[in-house]
mmCIF file of C-alpha atoms in Angstrom:
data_model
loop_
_atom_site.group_PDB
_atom_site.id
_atom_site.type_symbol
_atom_site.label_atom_id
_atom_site.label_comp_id
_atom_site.label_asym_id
_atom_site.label_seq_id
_atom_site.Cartn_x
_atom_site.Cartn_y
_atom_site.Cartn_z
ATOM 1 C CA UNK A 1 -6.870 37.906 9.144
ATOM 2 C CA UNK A 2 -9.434 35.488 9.579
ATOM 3 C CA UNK A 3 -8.461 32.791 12.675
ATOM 4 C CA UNK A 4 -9.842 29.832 14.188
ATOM 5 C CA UNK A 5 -8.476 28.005 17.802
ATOM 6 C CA UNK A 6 -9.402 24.439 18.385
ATOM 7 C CA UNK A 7 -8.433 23.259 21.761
ATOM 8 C CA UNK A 8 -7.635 20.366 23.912
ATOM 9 C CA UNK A 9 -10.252 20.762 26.653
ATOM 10 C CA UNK A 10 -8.572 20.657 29.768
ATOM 11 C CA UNK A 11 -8.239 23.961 31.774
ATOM 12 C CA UNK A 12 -5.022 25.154 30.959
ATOM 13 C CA UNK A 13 -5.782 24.789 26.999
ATOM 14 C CA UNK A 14 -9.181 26.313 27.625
ATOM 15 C CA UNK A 15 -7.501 29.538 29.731
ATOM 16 C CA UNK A 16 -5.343 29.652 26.677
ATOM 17 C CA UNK A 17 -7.992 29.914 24.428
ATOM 18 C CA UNK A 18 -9.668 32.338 25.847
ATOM 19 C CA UNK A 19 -7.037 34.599 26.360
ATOM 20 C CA UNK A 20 -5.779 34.587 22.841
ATOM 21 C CA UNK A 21 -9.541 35.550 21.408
ATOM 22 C CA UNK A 22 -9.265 38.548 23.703
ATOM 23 C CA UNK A 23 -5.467 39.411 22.549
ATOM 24 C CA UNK A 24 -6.912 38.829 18.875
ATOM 25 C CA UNK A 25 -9.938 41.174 19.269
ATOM 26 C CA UNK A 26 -7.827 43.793 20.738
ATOM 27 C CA UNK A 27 -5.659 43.167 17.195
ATOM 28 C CA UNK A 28 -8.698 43.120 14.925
ATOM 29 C CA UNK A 29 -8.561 39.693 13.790
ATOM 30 C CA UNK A 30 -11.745 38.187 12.750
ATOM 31 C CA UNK A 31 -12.768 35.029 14.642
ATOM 32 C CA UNK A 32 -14.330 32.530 11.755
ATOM 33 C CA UNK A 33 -15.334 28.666 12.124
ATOM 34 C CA UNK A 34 -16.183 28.352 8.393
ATOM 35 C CA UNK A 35 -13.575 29.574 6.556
ATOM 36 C CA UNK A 36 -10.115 30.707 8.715
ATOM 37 C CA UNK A 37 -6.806 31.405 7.014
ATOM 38 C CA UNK A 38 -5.324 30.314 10.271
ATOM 39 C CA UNK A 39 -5.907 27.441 12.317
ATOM 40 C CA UNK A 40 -4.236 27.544 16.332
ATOM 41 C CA UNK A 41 -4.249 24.051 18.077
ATOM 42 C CA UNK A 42 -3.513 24.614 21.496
ATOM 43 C CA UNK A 43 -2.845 21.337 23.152
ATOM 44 C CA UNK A 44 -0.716 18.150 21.966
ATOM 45 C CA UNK A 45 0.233 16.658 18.821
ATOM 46 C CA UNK A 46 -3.290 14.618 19.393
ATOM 47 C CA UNK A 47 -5.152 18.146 19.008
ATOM 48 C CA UNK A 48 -3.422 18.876 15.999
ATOM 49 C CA UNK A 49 -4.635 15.755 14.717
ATOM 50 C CA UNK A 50 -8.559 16.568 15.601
ATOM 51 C CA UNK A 51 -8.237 20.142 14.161
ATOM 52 C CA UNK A 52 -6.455 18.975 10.770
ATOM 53 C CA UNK A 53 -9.641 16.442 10.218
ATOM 54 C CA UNK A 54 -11.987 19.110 11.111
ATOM 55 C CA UNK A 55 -10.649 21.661 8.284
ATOM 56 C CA UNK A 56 -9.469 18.348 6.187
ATOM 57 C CA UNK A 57 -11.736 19.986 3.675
ATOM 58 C CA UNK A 58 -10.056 23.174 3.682
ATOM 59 C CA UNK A 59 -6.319 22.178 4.063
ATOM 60 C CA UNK A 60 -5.636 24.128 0.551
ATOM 61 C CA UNK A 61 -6.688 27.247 1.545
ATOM 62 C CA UNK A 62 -5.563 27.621 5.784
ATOM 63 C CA UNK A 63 -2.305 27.033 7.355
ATOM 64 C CA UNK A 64 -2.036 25.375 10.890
ATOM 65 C CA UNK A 65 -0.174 26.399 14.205
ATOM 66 C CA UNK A 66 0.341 24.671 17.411
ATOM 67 C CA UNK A 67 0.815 26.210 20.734
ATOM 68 C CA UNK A 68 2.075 22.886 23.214
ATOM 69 C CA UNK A 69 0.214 22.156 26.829
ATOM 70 C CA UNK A 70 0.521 18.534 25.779
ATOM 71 C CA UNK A 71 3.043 15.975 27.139
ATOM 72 C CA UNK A 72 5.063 16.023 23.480
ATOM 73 C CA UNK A 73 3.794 18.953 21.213
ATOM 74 C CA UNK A 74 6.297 17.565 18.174
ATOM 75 C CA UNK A 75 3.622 20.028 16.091
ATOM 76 C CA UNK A 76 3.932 22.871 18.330
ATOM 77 C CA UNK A 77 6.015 25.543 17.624
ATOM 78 C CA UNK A 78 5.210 28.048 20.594
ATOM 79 C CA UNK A 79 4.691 27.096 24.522
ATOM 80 C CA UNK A 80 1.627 28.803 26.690
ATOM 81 C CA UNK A 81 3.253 31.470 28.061
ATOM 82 C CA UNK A 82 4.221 32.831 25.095
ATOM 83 C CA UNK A 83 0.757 33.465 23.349
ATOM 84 C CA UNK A 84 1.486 37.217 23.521
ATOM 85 C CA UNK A 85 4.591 37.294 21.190
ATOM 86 C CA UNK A 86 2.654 34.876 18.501
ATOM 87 C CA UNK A 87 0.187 37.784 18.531
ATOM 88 C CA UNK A 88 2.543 40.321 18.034
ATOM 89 C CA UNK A 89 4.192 38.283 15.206
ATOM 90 C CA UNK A 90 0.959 37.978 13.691
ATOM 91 C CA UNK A 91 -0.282 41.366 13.761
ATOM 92 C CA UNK A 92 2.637 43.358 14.009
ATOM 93 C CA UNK A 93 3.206 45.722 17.294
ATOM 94 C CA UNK A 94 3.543 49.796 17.545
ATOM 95 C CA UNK A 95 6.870 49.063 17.071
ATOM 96 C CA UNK A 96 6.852 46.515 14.277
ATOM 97 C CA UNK A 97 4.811 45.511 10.952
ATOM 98 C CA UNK A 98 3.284 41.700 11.474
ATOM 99 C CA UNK A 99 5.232 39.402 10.491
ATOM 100 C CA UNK A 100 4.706 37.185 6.786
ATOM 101 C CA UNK A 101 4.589 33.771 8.242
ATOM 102 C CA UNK A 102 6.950 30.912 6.616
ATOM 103 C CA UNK A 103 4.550 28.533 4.927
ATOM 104 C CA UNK A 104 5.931 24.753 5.545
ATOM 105 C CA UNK A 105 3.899 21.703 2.942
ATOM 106 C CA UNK A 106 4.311 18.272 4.547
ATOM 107 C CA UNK A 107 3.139 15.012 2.285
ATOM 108 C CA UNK A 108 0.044 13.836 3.472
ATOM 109 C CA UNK A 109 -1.324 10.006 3.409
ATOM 110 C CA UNK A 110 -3.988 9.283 1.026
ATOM 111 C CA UNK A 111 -6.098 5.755 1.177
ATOM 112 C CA UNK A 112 -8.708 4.133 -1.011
ATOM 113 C CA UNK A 113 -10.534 1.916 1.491
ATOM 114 C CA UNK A 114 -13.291 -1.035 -0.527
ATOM 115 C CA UNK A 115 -15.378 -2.923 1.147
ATOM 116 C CA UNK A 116 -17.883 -5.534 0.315
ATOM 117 C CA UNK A 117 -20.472 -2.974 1.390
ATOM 118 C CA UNK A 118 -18.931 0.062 -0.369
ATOM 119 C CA UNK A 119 -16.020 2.174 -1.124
ATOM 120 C CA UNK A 120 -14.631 5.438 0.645
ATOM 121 C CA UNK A 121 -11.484 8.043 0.612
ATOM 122 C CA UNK A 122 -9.726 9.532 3.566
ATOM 123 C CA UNK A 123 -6.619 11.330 4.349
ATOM 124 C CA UNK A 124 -4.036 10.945 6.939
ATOM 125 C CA UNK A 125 -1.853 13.044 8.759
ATOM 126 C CA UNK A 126 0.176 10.536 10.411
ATOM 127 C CA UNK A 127 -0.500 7.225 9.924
ATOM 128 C CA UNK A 128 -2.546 4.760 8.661
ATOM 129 C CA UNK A 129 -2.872 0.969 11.168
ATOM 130 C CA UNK A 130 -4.216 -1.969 9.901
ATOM 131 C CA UNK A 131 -4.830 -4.699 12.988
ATOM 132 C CA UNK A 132 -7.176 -7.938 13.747
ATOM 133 C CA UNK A 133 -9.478 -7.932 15.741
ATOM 134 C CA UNK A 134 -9.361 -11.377 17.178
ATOM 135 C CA UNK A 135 -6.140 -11.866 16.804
ATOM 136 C CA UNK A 136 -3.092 -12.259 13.772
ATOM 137 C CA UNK A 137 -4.105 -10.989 10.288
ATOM 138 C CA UNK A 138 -3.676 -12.802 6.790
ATOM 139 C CA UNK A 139 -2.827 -9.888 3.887
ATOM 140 C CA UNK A 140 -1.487 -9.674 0.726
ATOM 141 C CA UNK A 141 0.532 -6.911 0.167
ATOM 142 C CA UNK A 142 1.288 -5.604 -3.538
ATOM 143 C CA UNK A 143 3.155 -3.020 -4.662
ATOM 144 C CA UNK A 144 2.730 -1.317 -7.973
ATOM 145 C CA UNK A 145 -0.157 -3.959 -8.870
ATOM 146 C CA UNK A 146 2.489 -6.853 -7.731
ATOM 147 C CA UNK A 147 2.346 -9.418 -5.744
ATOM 148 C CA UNK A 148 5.396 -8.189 -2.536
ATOM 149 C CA UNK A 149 4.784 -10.866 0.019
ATOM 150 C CA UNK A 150 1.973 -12.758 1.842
ATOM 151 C CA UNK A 151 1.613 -11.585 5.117
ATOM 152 C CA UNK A 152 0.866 -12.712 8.919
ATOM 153 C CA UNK A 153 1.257 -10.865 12.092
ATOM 154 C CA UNK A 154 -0.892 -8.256 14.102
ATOM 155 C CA UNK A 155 -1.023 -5.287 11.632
ATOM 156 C CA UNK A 156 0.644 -2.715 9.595
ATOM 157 C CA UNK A 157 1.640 0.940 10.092
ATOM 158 C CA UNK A 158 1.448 2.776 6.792
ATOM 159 C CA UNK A 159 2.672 6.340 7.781
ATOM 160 C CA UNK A 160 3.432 9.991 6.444
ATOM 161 C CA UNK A 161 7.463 11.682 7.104
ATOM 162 C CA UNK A 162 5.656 13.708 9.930
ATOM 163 C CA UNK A 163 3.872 11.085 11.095
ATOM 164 C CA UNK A 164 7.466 8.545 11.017
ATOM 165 C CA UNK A 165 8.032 10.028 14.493
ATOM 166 C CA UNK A 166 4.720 8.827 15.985
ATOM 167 C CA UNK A 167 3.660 5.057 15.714
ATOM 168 C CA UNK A 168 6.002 4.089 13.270
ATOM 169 C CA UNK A 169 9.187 5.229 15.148
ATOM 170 C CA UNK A 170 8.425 2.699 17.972
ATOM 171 C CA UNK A 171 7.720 -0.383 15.342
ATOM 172 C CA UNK A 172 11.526 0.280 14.519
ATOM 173 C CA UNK A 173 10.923 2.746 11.838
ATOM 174 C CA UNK A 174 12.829 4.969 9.927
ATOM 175 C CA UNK A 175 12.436 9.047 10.795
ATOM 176 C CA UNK A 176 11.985 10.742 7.398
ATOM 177 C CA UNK A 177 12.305 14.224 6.812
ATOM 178 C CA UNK A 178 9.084 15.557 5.749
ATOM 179 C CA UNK A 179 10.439 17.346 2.468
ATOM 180 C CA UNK A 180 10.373 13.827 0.996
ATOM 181 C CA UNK A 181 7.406 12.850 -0.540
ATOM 182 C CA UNK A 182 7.234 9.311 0.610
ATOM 183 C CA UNK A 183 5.244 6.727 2.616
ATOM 184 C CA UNK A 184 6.790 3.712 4.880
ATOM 185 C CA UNK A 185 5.294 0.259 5.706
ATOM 186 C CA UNK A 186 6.311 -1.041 9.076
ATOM 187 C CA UNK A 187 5.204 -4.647 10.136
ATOM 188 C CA UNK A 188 3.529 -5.123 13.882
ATOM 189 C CA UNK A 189 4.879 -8.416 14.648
ATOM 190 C CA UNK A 190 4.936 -10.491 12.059
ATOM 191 C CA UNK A 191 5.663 -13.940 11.997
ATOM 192 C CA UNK A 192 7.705 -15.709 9.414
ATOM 193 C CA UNK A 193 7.986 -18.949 8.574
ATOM 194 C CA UNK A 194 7.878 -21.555 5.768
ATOM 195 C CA UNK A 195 4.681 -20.398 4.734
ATOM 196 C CA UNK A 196 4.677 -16.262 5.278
ATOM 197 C CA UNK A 197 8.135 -14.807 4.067
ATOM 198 C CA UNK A 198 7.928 -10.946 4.860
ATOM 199 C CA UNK A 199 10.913 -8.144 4.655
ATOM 200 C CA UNK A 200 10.958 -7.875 8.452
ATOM 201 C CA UNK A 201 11.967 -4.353 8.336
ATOM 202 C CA UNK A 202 10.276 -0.725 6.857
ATOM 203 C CA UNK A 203 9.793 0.079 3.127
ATOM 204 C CA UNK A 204 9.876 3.633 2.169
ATOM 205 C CA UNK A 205 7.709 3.930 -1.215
ATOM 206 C CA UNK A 206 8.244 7.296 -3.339
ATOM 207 C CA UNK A 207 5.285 9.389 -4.300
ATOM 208 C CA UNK A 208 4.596 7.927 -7.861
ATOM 209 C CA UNK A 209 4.257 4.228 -6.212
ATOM 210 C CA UNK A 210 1.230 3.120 -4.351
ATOM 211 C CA UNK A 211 1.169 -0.169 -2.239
ATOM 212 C CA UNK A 212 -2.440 -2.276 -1.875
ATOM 213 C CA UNK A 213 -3.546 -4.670 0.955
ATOM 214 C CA UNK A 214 -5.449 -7.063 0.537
ATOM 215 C CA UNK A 215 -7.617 -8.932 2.845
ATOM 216 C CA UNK A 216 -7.303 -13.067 2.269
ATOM 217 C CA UNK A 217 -9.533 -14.209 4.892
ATOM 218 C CA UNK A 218 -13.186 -13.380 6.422
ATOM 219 C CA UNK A 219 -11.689 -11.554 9.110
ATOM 220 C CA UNK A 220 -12.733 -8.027 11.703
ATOM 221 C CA UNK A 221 -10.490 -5.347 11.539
ATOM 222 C CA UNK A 222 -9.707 -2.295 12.938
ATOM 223 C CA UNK A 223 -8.610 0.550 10.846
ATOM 224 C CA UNK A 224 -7.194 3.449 12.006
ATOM 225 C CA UNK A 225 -6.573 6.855 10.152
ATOM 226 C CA UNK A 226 -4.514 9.108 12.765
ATOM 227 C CA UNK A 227 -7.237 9.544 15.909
ATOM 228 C CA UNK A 228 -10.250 7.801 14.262
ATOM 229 C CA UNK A 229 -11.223 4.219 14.288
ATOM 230 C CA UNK A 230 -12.796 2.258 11.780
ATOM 231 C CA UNK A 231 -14.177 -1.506 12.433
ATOM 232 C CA UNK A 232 -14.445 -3.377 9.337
ATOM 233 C CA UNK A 233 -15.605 -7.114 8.898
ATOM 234 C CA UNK A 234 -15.894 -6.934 4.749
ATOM 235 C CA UNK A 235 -12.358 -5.758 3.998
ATOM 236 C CA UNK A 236 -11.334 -6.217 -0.083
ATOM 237 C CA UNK A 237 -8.679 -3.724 -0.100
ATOM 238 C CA UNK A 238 -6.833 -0.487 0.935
ATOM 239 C CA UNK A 239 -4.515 1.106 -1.671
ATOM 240 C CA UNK A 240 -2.032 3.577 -0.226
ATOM 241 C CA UNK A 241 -0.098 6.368 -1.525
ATOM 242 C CA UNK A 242 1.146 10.256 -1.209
ATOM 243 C CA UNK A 243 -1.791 12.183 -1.743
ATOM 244 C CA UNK A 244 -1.812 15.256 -4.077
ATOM 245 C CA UNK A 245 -2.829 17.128 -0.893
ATOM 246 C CA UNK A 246 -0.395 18.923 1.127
ATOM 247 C CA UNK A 247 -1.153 20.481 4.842
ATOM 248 C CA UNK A 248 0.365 23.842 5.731
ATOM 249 C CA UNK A 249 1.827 25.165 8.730
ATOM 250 C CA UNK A 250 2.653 28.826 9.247
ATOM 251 C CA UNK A 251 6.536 29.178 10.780
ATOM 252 C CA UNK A 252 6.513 32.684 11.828
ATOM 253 C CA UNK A 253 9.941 31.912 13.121
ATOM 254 C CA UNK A 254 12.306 28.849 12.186
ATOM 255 C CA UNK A 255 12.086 25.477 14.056
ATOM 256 C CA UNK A 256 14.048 22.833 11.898
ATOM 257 C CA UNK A 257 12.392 19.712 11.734
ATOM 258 C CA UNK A 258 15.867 17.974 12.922
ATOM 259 C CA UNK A 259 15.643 20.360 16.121
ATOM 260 C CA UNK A 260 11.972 19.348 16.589
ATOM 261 C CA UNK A 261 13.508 15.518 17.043
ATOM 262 C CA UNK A 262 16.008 16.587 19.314
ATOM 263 C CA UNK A 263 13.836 18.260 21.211
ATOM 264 C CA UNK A 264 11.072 15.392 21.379
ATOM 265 C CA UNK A 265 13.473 12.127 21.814
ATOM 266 C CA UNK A 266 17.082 13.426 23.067
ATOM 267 C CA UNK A 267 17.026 16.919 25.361
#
């Protein structure tokens, strides 16, 4: 099996690192940067993020999995002392034949950003942000090609079910379950008053519908796709929807997602 491990930097994650490339030599897996069938993120959910955008071009062909130093790990399915018994599930034991990992799809964000001085694709993880740089924003916001409302306020989170836990949970979001194939809008303050009329609360838009915002002003920016910034001063539009694209994480033993919440927000 062909792996790859992407850490977090600090020394723990670093130890960690090194010490599973010496249990996987001793197994005979094959270290590869270019083309891994797994993926190990050992840090936080925010390391996770930096190794899915690293093998973005990949994500059909490698699965992901997350061993937690971090302060949430909500994508980590294994702590760092137990390194060690991922190995063994992986490769199997004297005892034991390795074990065929569960292979878990969650939706994935996709945007279509144009700008005055060109056009460009990405992917998203988590979320999507839309925010001013100098203060409240002016957008129109259609969905299906309509016309949904005009709308003023600092921003708007655009995120994936995975992602609804992240940003969008503390805008007042709902928590979706990632086997829905969905996106959901959540305002950042928005203000409403005879002139801007918005919902007020999140819209959760099924895979065949696509939402676009529109600039309506000469106005900076900042974009953010999961981890990475974007400043933009020439903003025409961003068109949102569930991407085609699915990322895969290998379960070699079951976490429900519903556990993973209780884990993160109530225990």
């Amino acid at each position: 099996m062909r792996y790859y491990v992407l850490d977090r930097g600090d020394e723990l994650s670093i130890k960690l690192a090194e010490q599973f490339h010496k249990l996987a030599a001793e197994r005979d897996l094959q270290l590869d940067a270019e083309s891994p069938e797994i993926v190990i993120s050992i840090g936080g959910d925010g390391t996770m993020l930096h190794a899915f955008h690293t093998f973005i071009d990949q994500i059909p062909n490698l699965a992901f999995v997350g061993v937690h130093t971090g302060h949430l790990g909500f994508y980590a399915d294994w702590q760092a002392e137990e390194l060690p018994t991922l190995i063994d599930y992986m490769c199997g034991t004297e005892d034991s034949e390795p074990q065929k990992p569960r292979i878990v799809k969650y939706p994935l964000l996709e945007l279509e950003i144009h700008k005055k001085s060109g056009s460009s694709s990405h992917i998203a993880l988590n979320e999507f942000t839309l925010k001013g740089v100098d203060g409240t924003i002016m957008i129109q916001v259609d969905i299906n090609d309509v016309t949904f409302e005009m709308f003023r306020g600092d921003g708007l989170c655009i995120s994936t079910p995975s992602g609804s836990t992240a940003y969008n949970k503390s805008l007042g979001g709902a928590m979706v379950h990632p086997s829905i194939e969905a996106l959901q809008i959540a305002e950042i303050a928005s203000i409403n008053n005879r002139v801007f009329r918005t919902m007020g609360s999140p819209l959760l838009l099924p895979k065949h519908h696509h939402c676009d915002i529109l600039s309506c002003k000469d106005q900076r920016l900042l974009l953010t796709i999961d981890h990475n910034n974007i400043p933009v001063d020439d903003l025409i539009s961003v068109r949102c929807q569930v991407s085609e694209k699915k990322v895969s994480f290998a379960r070699y033993r079951p976490f429900p997602f519903w556990n993973r919440v209780r884990e993160a927000f109530l225990v």
